Amino acid sequence: MSDLPSFAEREAAKASTYPAFGGFSLHQTRLELKELLGRIGQFGFFDEYTKHDISHIEAMLEKLDWLIPAETKNRLTVADWLLVVLSAYFHDLGMLVTKEEYDRRSESNFEKFRADVLLTDDANGHDYAARLLGLEEEERERFLYQEFIRDNHALRVKNWILGEDSYAAGVSTRMMNEIQRILAPLDQVFRDDLAQVCESHHLEDLYDTGIYPVQQFYGSNDQESANVQYAAVLLRTIDLLHVTRDRTPSIAFRILNPADPLSQVEWAKQMAVRAVKPLWGLDDDGNRSETAPRDTIAVYAKFTDGDGFFGLTSYLRYAGKQLRKSYEWIQRSNLANGLNYQFPWKHVDTSRIEAKGFLAETFKFSLDQAKVLDLLTGHTLYNDSNVVLRELLQNSIDAVRLQHGDLSQASGKVQVKWDPESRILEVRDNGSGMTQEIIENNLLKAGSSRYQDPEFRKKNPDFNPISRFGIGVLSTFMVADEVEILTCHPDEDEARQLSLRSVHGEYLVRTISKTEIDQEIFPHGTCVRLKIRPSADVDDVLRITQKWIVLPQCSVMVDAGSGQSVKVGHESVAVALKEAISKHRSDLHEQVDEGKIRIVERNLDGLSIAFAVRWSEYFNEWTFLPFPSAPIRNHSITGTCVGGVRVEHSPPGFRRPSGVWALANAWGPHAPRTNVARSAIDATPEFTRVIEKIYSVYCDHIREEIDALQSDRSYSLTWATGEAAVISHIFSTKDAQPVSKSSLRQSLRAVPLFLLEQGGTRIHASADELLRYDELYMTESAVMEHIEYLLRELPTGSRTSVMKVLADNDSQTEEFEPVICTRLGRDAHVDDFFLSSWQIGEMKANKENRRCDFKWVKRNGESLWSSVDLVEAGLERLVSDHDPYGRRRNQSMVRIPIGDIAVSGFETSEIGVRVGDEQYLVPGHPWADMVRGFMQAPDWCGPDDERVVALSWMIGAVVERPFREYSVRASHDRDDLDDLRIRSRRLEISHLFDFEHFAAGALSGPLEFFDTRRWQRWGVRA
């Protein structure tokens, strides 16, 4: 054994003395592998790019001397050492390419890999192809096939060890036969594990101890067992850390940054990394200590090329993340299995990597005034040049409101004129004008808003400006190189004129007699005139003004080049919305004129909102007019305004074009603030209050309609309450994206969506009002469902009164009260409100009467059932699970009992019950028994515990069936379960539960759920 260079190899060689590995010679295997590895790089593949010969293996195995803590070294068996050493020997052998294989590359998946991974039909693929143009055609083809091999080399060596002759990863039958010959003395179980470990350094499933068992026996002696997971982690680590100057790592395509084939080659040629070593641990005083824990690995390197430097540091960030994962995987396995295999490494230190010719000191950003002005006047802040007009209009409207106050509507004037021939844009107003002091301290001082000045606010405490950032005039340089400003202020003896040619240049102020200026800005006012650059694209000036200016509270007139001025703006949000809807579509215009669509306006403190409702002739009610989800070019239809200027274009309370057709305006001292570009409203407490008011207005309409249906239109309470769910459904559609889900939810919780009956009296109740009760009862049966249909049509009546008529059917009478008469499963948002506060505490099945009774109890912080919230449990990956055809699965989940649930009447074959759209597992099933083990674990996290939620998801996958298919389903066969096992591994949940225990539950008998709808025939003709 003395001729074996590393400690790991000498320990592994001892395995040949044990029966399980008798006849196998590590010495001979090393010699043969040395010969094969030496051929990597022939025929032009990986010849310059990397080095994977026996020296690479030796360097990797040497790292085990310090990588494995001494205590764990003593614990490792000869089987552990043999598995680690052989996986190091073989793991990169898949990079060996023969001339025959390259010539037959078309028989593999190379062409598909090139099209689907490398030269994709997108920006990344096009950029990658462009970078390859610097290579000759034959060199380019070899490089691409090299990338194909590099991406598949781990799979190739796995197939060779297993004896699977697949052409998918390359035609390599000769190599497979050679590897089979070398490993022939080894037991098949050991070879299977070796193949899995060799492939593992390119996989992300090392957490799964079902694939990588922590105690695998190859013989009866303890030395003939191995921790396969620990061996896989060690191989992954020593391969990741071998980045010294003699090679570069074999990692998957596009791990590096930049993802440039030429940069990758440059890194490969760098003679940069001198060493990879562990850092000493530090004691409590920060001093080096030989006894302190060590968890950090340092890389020592020096570069002369920037590409190589950035490529290596980017790779090491990746390696650091992988190191941390390995640490967590081993920690988890140790805890779960009572083991003590130490893997302390969590960090990679890159502070010792230098780049020759680059300065080493730390730098920070500093502000360059000229550049900042370029930023503010360019397209970075304002990405739409049309906002220039909006900024000028805001300034004018603020000046008018400041000057005229409450008389602005009658006396204030803003005029916009556009001359397309001379390309002159002019905005003038009869507002307050500017003094020399205002010009110097505010107009041309970026970020200094006059209206935010403490002295101004002290003098004008009730004035609430639209503008507040002090950068509006800078925006003019986005579209103009010549800006002229003429302003007149009552406190100045003369008017002032500024001519600006550059945002960086100095300026002169010319004084002009007030008798010489345009009388429209005398005795106070301002005119801004822009000479628009030929390259600047100025859209329809009238349309732009209409887009932004909604409630100006003054006269705004626009001459867009025709010589005729058009008034812009409205007196109220109701008038603005009515005009917008009428102009949008001719059919809507007709309905508005006929009274089939009307506009409802509400004015609250600091908020005005108008929304459209449409009359339903069949149901005699006003429902919200839904805003079309399809994109609309006209941005002047809906939105939220601040100070009368439109900021957001989606309907109020929504993030996208959906929801209610409405228009809102916030104003006054408590109005929300906008961002600098006025493209969105800042998320401040003021905005939160505005959103809450908007939702409350919508919900008030629902309540008013419920009351009107009963009091004015003679409908039953049952009917009216059911329509509340229909009218409110617009807020929970797939397209609706509320600005604040919590605020909308709080408003809807006060809407009476539920129907109760107690003592023969029916009442409706909101989700909040239901909480006054300690218990609620529910009966699901065809009889009760038909009674509810009957009561919808009767102005008065109750279940009790109807049941008296059906007195001979005593079995269907109510036994407990109050009874909740709202059936679940019809409106998802109604179900959500109910199930978020209530849970089943007792259930009684009665198959003879096709009925099931439930007692509901309040949650009160204690859950009797598992959660079905994958996100809350940290299992988001299950939400986006796809079937083999790439389609997203919409899989239901099954709630599992985790508390005491009283049940009766269920037959042996019935493992659960369906209530609405929810499925509940009956206590006593083997799957329910699995949860008891979870709950006894010290790290049990309650209903959102990832183990029980994952099990709920797995059960849903087993019992899933087409809609309205209620026949008893036979037990699953092994093929189904094997597919599900693979699916659970792919989704990284197989470690959360015992799959064999789960499978036994699936095979224990029929998987039937009690459901009263089973007795209803759908689509069957007599």
PDB file of N, CA and C in Angstrom, residues 563-636:
ATOM      1  N   GLY A 563     -55.221  75.775 -34.290  1.00  0.00           N
ATOM      2  CA  GLY A 563     -55.698  77.137 -34.113  1.00  0.00           C
ATOM      3  C   GLY A 563     -56.941  77.216 -33.260  1.00  0.00           C
ATOM      4  N   GLN A 564     -57.515  76.074 -32.917  1.00  0.00           N
ATOM      5  CA  GLN A 564     -58.696  76.013 -32.070  1.00  0.00           C
ATOM      6  C   GLN A 564     -58.311  75.446 -30.711  1.00  0.00           C
ATOM      7  N   SER A 565     -58.754  76.088 -29.637  1.00  0.00           N
ATOM      8  CA  SER A 565     -58.439  75.638 -28.288  1.00  0.00           C
ATOM      9  C   SER A 565     -59.533  74.709 -27.780  1.00  0.00           C
ATOM     10  N   VAL A 566     -59.101  73.646 -27.124  1.00  0.00           N
ATOM     11  CA  VAL A 566     -60.017  72.650 -26.570  1.00  0.00           C
ATOM     12  C   VAL A 566     -59.854  72.632 -25.059  1.00  0.00           C
ATOM     13  N   LYS A 567     -60.978  72.639 -24.348  1.00  0.00           N
ATOM     14  CA  LYS A 567     -60.917  72.601 -22.894  1.00  0.00           C
ATOM     15  C   LYS A 567     -60.600  71.192 -22.417  1.00  0.00           C
ATOM     16  N   VAL A 568     -59.724  71.110 -21.446  1.00  0.00           N
ATOM     17  CA  VAL A 568     -59.300  69.833 -20.883  1.00  0.00           C
ATOM     18  C   VAL A 568     -59.613  69.825 -19.391  1.00  0.00           C
ATOM     19  N   GLY A 569     -60.071  68.682 -18.908  1.00  0.00           N
ATOM     20  CA  GLY A 569     -60.367  68.560 -17.487  1.00  0.00           C
ATOM     21  C   GLY A 569     -61.864  68.547 -17.219  1.00  0.00           C
ATOM     22  N   HIS A 570     -62.235  68.132 -16.028  1.00  0.00           N
ATOM     23  CA  HIS A 570     -63.642  67.975 -15.668  1.00  0.00           C
ATOM     24  C   HIS A 570     -63.904  68.553 -14.286  1.00  0.00           C
ATOM     25  N   GLU A 571     -65.178  68.725 -13.999  1.00  0.00           N
ATOM     26  CA  GLU A 571     -65.561  69.289 -12.712  1.00  0.00           C
ATOM     27  C   GLU A 571     -65.608  68.236 -11.615  1.00  0.00           C
ATOM     28  N   SER A 572     -65.790  66.966 -11.996  1.00  0.00           N
ATOM     29  CA  SER A 572     -65.879  65.907 -10.985  1.00  0.00           C
ATOM     30  C   SER A 572     -65.388  64.593 -11.578  1.00  0.00           C
ATOM     31  N   VAL A 573     -65.060  63.636 -10.711  1.00  0.00           N
ATOM     32  CA  VAL A 573     -64.627  62.328 -11.197  1.00  0.00           C
ATOM     33  C   VAL A 573     -65.767  61.599 -11.884  1.00  0.00           C
ATOM     34  N   ALA A 574     -67.013  61.850 -11.471  1.00  0.00           N
ATOM     35  CA  ALA A 574     -68.162  61.192 -12.096  1.00  0.00           C
ATOM     36  C   ALA A 574     -68.304  61.630 -13.549  1.00  0.00           C
ATOM     37  N   VAL A 575     -68.192  62.941 -13.791  1.00  0.00           N
ATOM     38  CA  VAL A 575     -68.301  63.459 -15.154  1.00  0.00           C
ATOM     39  C   VAL A 575     -67.153  62.928 -16.011  1.00  0.00           C
ATOM     40  N   ALA A 576     -65.948  62.899 -15.436  1.00  0.00           N
ATOM     41  CA  ALA A 576     -64.778  62.410 -16.173  1.00  0.00           C
ATOM     42  C   ALA A 576     -64.936  60.941 -16.549  1.00  0.00           C
ATOM     43  N   LEU A 577     -65.414  60.125 -15.604  1.00  0.00           N
ATOM     44  CA  LEU A 577     -65.563  58.694 -15.872  1.00  0.00           C
ATOM     45  C   LEU A 577     -66.670  58.437 -16.886  1.00  0.00           C
ATOM     46  N   LYS A 578     -67.771  59.162 -16.763  1.00  0.00           N
ATOM     47  CA  LYS A 578     -68.877  58.978 -17.697  1.00  0.00           C
ATOM     48  C   LYS A 578     -68.442  59.299 -19.119  1.00  0.00           C
ATOM     49  N   GLU A 579     -67.703  60.367 -19.297  1.00  0.00           N
ATOM     50  CA  GLU A 579     -67.232  60.736 -20.632  1.00  0.00           C
ATOM     51  C   GLU A 579     -66.245  59.706 -21.166  1.00  0.00           C
ATOM     52  N   ALA A 580     -65.359  59.201 -20.301  1.00  0.00           N
ATOM     53  CA  ALA A 580     -64.353  58.228 -20.727  1.00  0.00           C
ATOM     54  C   ALA A 580     -65.009  56.936 -21.198  1.00  0.00           C
ATOM     55  N   ILE A 581     -66.018  56.474 -20.437  1.00  0.00           N
ATOM     56  CA  ILE A 581     -66.697  55.230 -20.807  1.00  0.00           C
ATOM     57  C   ILE A 581     -67.469  55.405 -22.103  1.00  0.00           C
ATOM     58  N   SER A 582     -68.129  56.541 -22.256  1.00  0.00           N
ATOM     59  CA  SER A 582     -68.931  56.787 -23.453  1.00  0.00           C
ATOM     60  C   SER A 582     -68.055  56.857 -24.693  1.00  0.00           C
ATOM     61  N   LYS A 583     -66.851  57.397 -24.557  1.00  0.00           N
ATOM     62  CA  LYS A 583     -65.953  57.514 -25.704  1.00  0.00           C
ATOM     63  C   LYS A 583     -65.259  56.201 -26.042  1.00  0.00           C
ATOM     64  N   HIS A 584     -65.188  55.304 -25.066  1.00  0.00           N
ATOM     65  CA  HIS A 584     -64.405  54.083 -25.271  1.00  0.00           C
ATOM     66  C   HIS A 584     -65.050  53.162 -26.289  1.00  0.00           C
ATOM     67  N   ARG A 585     -66.379  52.913 -26.143  1.00  0.00           N
ATOM     68  CA  ARG A 585     -67.076  52.000 -27.052  1.00  0.00           C
ATOM     69  C   ARG A 585     -68.474  52.529 -27.302  1.00  0.00           C
ATOM     70  N   SER A 586     -68.927  52.359 -28.534  1.00  0.00           N
ATOM     71  CA  SER A 586     -70.247  52.875 -28.893  1.00  0.00           C
ATOM     72  C   SER A 586     -71.359  52.162 -28.126  1.00  0.00           C
ATOM     73  N   ASP A 587     -71.198  50.845 -27.881  1.00  0.00           N
ATOM     74  CA  ASP A 587     -72.252  50.117 -27.167  1.00  0.00           C
ATOM     75  C   ASP A 587     -72.360  50.593 -25.723  1.00  0.00           C
ATOM     76  N   LEU A 588     -71.225  50.940 -25.116  1.00  0.00           N
ATOM     77  CA  LEU A 588     -71.269  51.459 -23.750  1.00  0.00           C
ATOM     78  C   LEU A 588     -71.908  52.845 -23.734  1.00  0.00           C
ATOM     79  N   HIS A 589     -71.623  53.640 -24.764  1.00  0.00           N
ATOM     80  CA  HIS A 589     -72.228  54.978 -24.867  1.00  0.00           C
ATOM     81  C   HIS A 589     -73.751  54.858 -24.902  1.00  0.00           C
ATOM     82  N   GLU A 590     -74.247  53.896 -25.676  1.00  0.00           N
ATOM     83  CA  GLU A 590     -75.691  53.702 -25.758  1.00  0.00           C
ATOM     84  C   GLU A 590     -76.265  53.284 -24.414  1.00  0.00           C
ATOM     85  N   GLN A 591     -75.581  52.395 -23.714  1.00  0.00           N
ATOM     86  CA  GLN A 591     -76.089  51.937 -22.424  1.00  0.00           C
ATOM     87  C   GLN A 591     -76.082  53.058 -21.387  1.00  0.00           C
ATOM     88  N   VAL A 592     -75.082  53.949 -21.482  1.00  0.00           N
ATOM     89  CA  VAL A 592     -75.056  55.100 -20.577  1.00  0.00           C
ATOM     90  C   VAL A 592     -76.260  55.995 -20.857  1.00  0.00           C
ATOM     91  N   ASP A 593     -76.513  56.265 -22.143  1.00  0.00           N
ATOM     92  CA  ASP A 593     -77.649  57.128 -22.506  1.00  0.00           C
ATOM     93  C   ASP A 593     -78.982  56.505 -22.110  1.00  0.00           C
ATOM     94  N   GLU A 594     -79.075  55.161 -22.211  1.00  0.00           N
ATOM     95  CA  GLU A 594     -80.329  54.476 -21.890  1.00  0.00           C
ATOM     96  C   GLU A 594     -80.500  54.228 -20.397  1.00  0.00           C
ATOM     97  N   GLY A 595     -79.502  54.589 -19.599  1.00  0.00           N
ATOM     98  CA  GLY A 595     -79.592  54.391 -18.163  1.00  0.00           C
ATOM     99  C   GLY A 595     -79.259  52.994 -17.695  1.00  0.00           C
ATOM    100  N   LYS A 596     -78.755  52.157 -18.619  1.00  0.00           N
ATOM    101  CA  LYS A 596     -78.377  50.799 -18.231  1.00  0.00           C
ATOM    102  C   LYS A 596     -77.005  50.763 -17.567  1.00  0.00           C
ATOM    103  N   ILE A 597     -76.246  51.796 -17.788  1.00  0.00           N
ATOM    104  CA  ILE A 597     -74.991  52.000 -17.056  1.00  0.00           C
ATOM    105  C   ILE A 597     -75.087  53.346 -16.379  1.00  0.00           C
ATOM    106  N   ARG A 598     -74.811  53.389 -15.108  1.00  0.00           N
ATOM    107  CA  ARG A 598     -74.817  54.667 -14.406  1.00  0.00           C
ATOM    108  C   ARG A 598     -73.543  54.816 -13.598  1.00  0.00           C
ATOM    109  N   ILE A 599     -73.235  56.042 -13.259  1.00  0.00           N
ATOM    110  CA  ILE A 599     -72.015  56.359 -12.527  1.00  0.00           C
ATOM    111  C   ILE A 599     -72.389  56.719 -11.092  1.00  0.00           C
ATOM    112  N   VAL A 600     -71.752  56.043 -10.148  1.00  0.00           N
ATOM    113  CA  VAL A 600     -71.972  56.304  -8.729  1.00  0.00           C
ATOM    114  C   VAL A 600     -70.758  57.080  -8.215  1.00  0.00           C
ATOM    115  N   GLU A 601     -71.015  58.192  -7.578  1.00  0.00           N
ATOM    116  CA  GLU A 601     -69.912  59.010  -7.033  1.00  0.00           C
ATOM    117  C   GLU A 601     -70.026  59.089  -5.523  1.00  0.00           C
ATOM    118  N   ARG A 602     -68.903  58.954  -4.855  1.00  0.00           N
ATOM    119  CA  ARG A 602     -68.849  59.082  -3.398  1.00  0.00           C
ATOM    120  C   ARG A 602     -67.723  60.048  -3.040  1.00  0.00           C
ATOM    121  N   ASN A 603     -68.003  60.928  -2.074  1.00  0.00           N
ATOM    122  CA  ASN A 603     -67.006  61.885  -1.613  1.00  0.00           C
ATOM    123  C   ASN A 603     -66.757  61.671  -0.129  1.00  0.00           C
ATOM    124  N   LEU A 604     -65.537  61.275   0.184  1.00  0.00           N
ATOM    125  CA  LEU A 604     -65.133  61.082   1.560  1.00  0.00           C
ATOM    126  C   LEU A 604     -64.094  62.146   1.903  1.00  0.00           C
ATOM    127  N   ASP A 605     -63.625  62.151   3.108  1.00  0.00           N
ATOM    128  CA  ASP A 605     -62.628  63.123   3.526  1.00  0.00           C
ATOM    129  C   ASP A 605     -61.336  62.930   2.731  1.00  0.00           C
ATOM    130  N   GLY A 606     -61.049  63.840   1.811  1.00  0.00           N
ATOM    131  CA  GLY A 606     -59.820  63.783   1.034  1.00  0.00           C
ATOM    132  C   GLY A 606     -59.846  62.811  -0.126  1.00  0.00           C
ATOM    133  N   LEU A 607     -61.011  62.260  -0.461  1.00  0.00           N
ATOM    134  CA  LEU A 607     -61.096  61.317  -1.577  1.00  0.00           C
ATOM    135  C   LEU A 607     -62.433  61.461  -2.287  1.00  0.00           C
ATOM    136  N   SER A 608     -62.355  61.548  -3.605  1.00  0.00           N
ATOM    137  CA  SER A 608     -63.537  61.475  -4.447  1.00  0.00           C
ATOM    138  C   SER A 608     -63.368  60.271  -5.356  1.00  0.00           C
ATOM    139  N   ILE A 609     -64.390  59.458  -5.465  1.00  0.00           N
ATOM    140  CA  ILE A 609     -64.302  58.265  -6.312  1.00  0.00           C
ATOM    141  C   ILE A 609     -65.622  58.061  -7.033  1.00  0.00           C
ATOM    142  N   ALA A 610     -65.522  57.699  -8.288  1.00  0.00           N
ATOM    143  CA  ALA A 610     -66.693  57.364  -9.086  1.00  0.00           C
ATOM    144  C   ALA A 610     -66.465  55.985  -9.692  1.00  0.00           C
ATOM    145  N   PHE A 611     -67.523  55.176  -9.712  1.00  0.00           N
ATOM    146  CA  PHE A 611     -67.421  53.855 -10.329  1.00  0.00           C
ATOM    147  C   PHE A 611     -68.686  53.583 -11.141  1.00  0.00           C
ATOM    148  N   ALA A 612     -68.542  52.716 -12.128  1.00  0.00           N
ATOM    149  CA  ALA A 612     -69.653  52.416 -13.031  1.00  0.00           C
ATOM    150  C   ALA A 612     -70.328  51.117 -12.638  1.00  0.00           C
ATOM    151  N   VAL A 613     -71.654  51.111 -12.713  1.00  0.00           N
ATOM    152  CA  VAL A 613     -72.429  49.901 -12.452  1.00  0.00           C
ATOM    153  C   VAL A 613     -73.374  49.675 -13.628  1.00  0.00           C
ATOM    154  N   ARG A 614     -73.690  48.415 -13.879  1.00  0.00           N
ATOM    155  CA  ARG A 614     -74.537  48.037 -15.011  1.00  0.00           C
ATOM    156  C   ARG A 614     -75.782  47.325 -14.489  1.00  0.00           C
ATOM    157  N   TRP A 615     -76.930  47.652 -15.079  1.00  0.00           N
ATOM    158  CA  TRP A 615     -78.195  47.060 -14.648  1.00  0.00           C
ATOM    159  C   TRP A 615     -78.364  45.685 -15.266  1.00  0.00           C
ATOM    160  N   SER A 616     -78.682  44.701 -14.411  1.00  0.00           N
ATOM    161  CA  SER A 616     -78.965  43.345 -14.863  1.00  0.00           C
ATOM    162  C   SER A 616     -80.474  43.173 -14.938  1.00  0.00           C
ATOM    163  N   GLU A 617     -80.981  43.028 -16.167  1.00  0.00           N
ATOM    164  CA  GLU A 617     -82.438  42.951 -16.346  1.00  0.00           C
ATOM    165  C   GLU A 617     -83.025  41.674 -15.765  1.00  0.00           C
ATOM    166  N   TYR A 618     -82.263  40.583 -15.783  1.00  0.00           N
ATOM    167  CA  TYR A 618     -82.793  39.316 -15.275  1.00  0.00           C
ATOM    168  C   TYR A 618     -82.746  39.253 -13.757  1.00  0.00           C
ATOM    169  N   PHE A 619     -81.727  39.859 -13.169  1.00  0.00           N
ATOM    170  CA  PHE A 619     -81.583  39.748 -11.721  1.00  0.00           C
ATOM    171  C   PHE A 619     -81.947  41.035 -10.990  1.00  0.00           C
ATOM    172  N   ASN A 620     -82.315  42.078 -11.754  1.00  0.00           N
ATOM    173  CA  ASN A 620     -82.770  43.336 -11.156  1.00  0.00           C
ATOM    174  C   ASN A 620     -81.799  43.869 -10.106  1.00  0.00           C
ATOM    175  N   GLU A 621     -80.555  44.034 -10.528  1.00  0.00           N
ATOM    176  CA  GLU A 621     -79.563  44.563  -9.596  1.00  0.00           C
ATOM    177  C   GLU A 621     -78.478  45.298 -10.369  1.00  0.00           C
ATOM    178  N   TRP A 622     -77.784  46.191  -9.657  1.00  0.00           N
ATOM    179  CA  TRP A 622     -76.687  46.950 -10.233  1.00  0.00           C
ATOM    180  C   TRP A 622     -75.372  46.258  -9.861  1.00  0.00           C
ATOM    181  N   THR A 623     -74.743  45.651 -10.867  1.00  0.00           N
ATOM    182  CA  THR A 623     -73.439  45.011 -10.642  1.00  0.00           C
ATOM    183  C   THR A 623     -72.341  45.928 -11.156  1.00  0.00           C
ATOM    184  N   PHE A 624     -71.138  45.734 -10.637  1.00  0.00           N
ATOM    185  CA  PHE A 624     -70.014  46.548 -11.078  1.00  0.00           C
ATOM    186  C   PHE A 624     -69.741  46.322 -12.565  1.00  0.00           C
ATOM    187  N   LEU A 625     -69.454  47.399 -13.270  1.00  0.00           N
ATOM    188  CA  LEU A 625     -69.041  47.265 -14.666  1.00  0.00           C
ATOM    189  C   LEU A 625     -67.575  46.845 -14.670  1.00  0.00           C
ATOM    190  N   PRO A 626     -67.279  45.609 -15.108  1.00  0.00           N
ATOM    191  CA  PRO A 626     -65.890  45.137 -15.028  1.00  0.00           C
ATOM    192  C   PRO A 626     -65.007  45.845 -16.043  1.00  0.00           C
ATOM    193  N   PHE A 627     -63.820  46.189 -15.591  1.00  0.00           N
ATOM    194  CA  PHE A 627     -62.869  46.811 -16.504  1.00  0.00           C
ATOM    195  C   PHE A 627     -62.245  45.730 -17.362  1.00  0.00           C
ATOM    196  N   PRO A 628     -62.173  45.920 -18.684  1.00  0.00           N
ATOM    197  CA  PRO A 628     -61.636  44.865 -19.552  1.00  0.00           C
ATOM    198  C   PRO A 628     -60.183  44.571 -19.234  1.00  0.00           C
ATOM    199  N   SER A 629     -59.872  43.279 -19.118  1.00  0.00           N
ATOM    200  CA  SER A 629     -58.506  42.875 -18.794  1.00  0.00           C
ATOM    201  C   SER A 629     -57.576  43.005 -19.980  1.00  0.00           C
ATOM    202  N   ALA A 630     -58.134  43.055 -21.205  1.00  0.00           N
ATOM    203  CA  ALA A 630     -57.297  43.227 -22.392  1.00  0.00           C
ATOM    204  C   ALA A 630     -56.689  44.624 -22.383  1.00  0.00           C
ATOM    205  N   PRO A 631     -55.458  44.762 -22.878  1.00  0.00           N
ATOM    206  CA  PRO A 631     -54.800  46.073 -22.888  1.00  0.00           C
ATOM    207  C   PRO A 631     -55.618  47.118 -23.654  1.00  0.00           C
ATOM    208  N   ILE A 632     -55.651  48.329 -23.125  1.00  0.00           N
ATOM    209  CA  ILE A 632     -56.367  49.441 -23.739  1.00  0.00           C
ATOM    210  C   ILE A 632     -55.364  50.546 -24.023  1.00  0.00           C
ATOM    211  N   ARG A 633     -55.328  51.011 -25.242  1.00  0.00           N
ATOM    212  CA  ARG A 633     -54.353  52.040 -25.602  1.00  0.00           C
ATOM    213  C   ARG A 633     -54.652  53.371 -24.937  1.00  0.00           C
ATOM    214  N   ASN A 634     -55.926  53.685 -24.802  1.00  0.00           N
ATOM    215  CA  ASN A 634     -56.306  54.960 -24.213  1.00  0.00           C
ATOM    216  C   ASN A 634     -56.072  54.920 -22.701  1.00  0.00           C
ATOM    217  N   HIS A 635     -55.135  55.726 -22.219  1.00  0.00           N
ATOM    218  CA  HIS A 635     -54.814  55.741 -20.795  1.00  0.00           C
ATOM    219  C   HIS A 635     -55.657  56.761 -20.033  1.00  0.00           C
ATOM    220  N   SER A 636     -56.668  57.322 -20.662  1.00  0.00           N
ATOM    221  CA  SER A 636     -57.465  58.360 -20.011  1.00  0.00           C
ATOM    222  C   SER A 636     -58.830  57.832 -19.602  1.00  0.00           C
TER     223      SER A 636
END
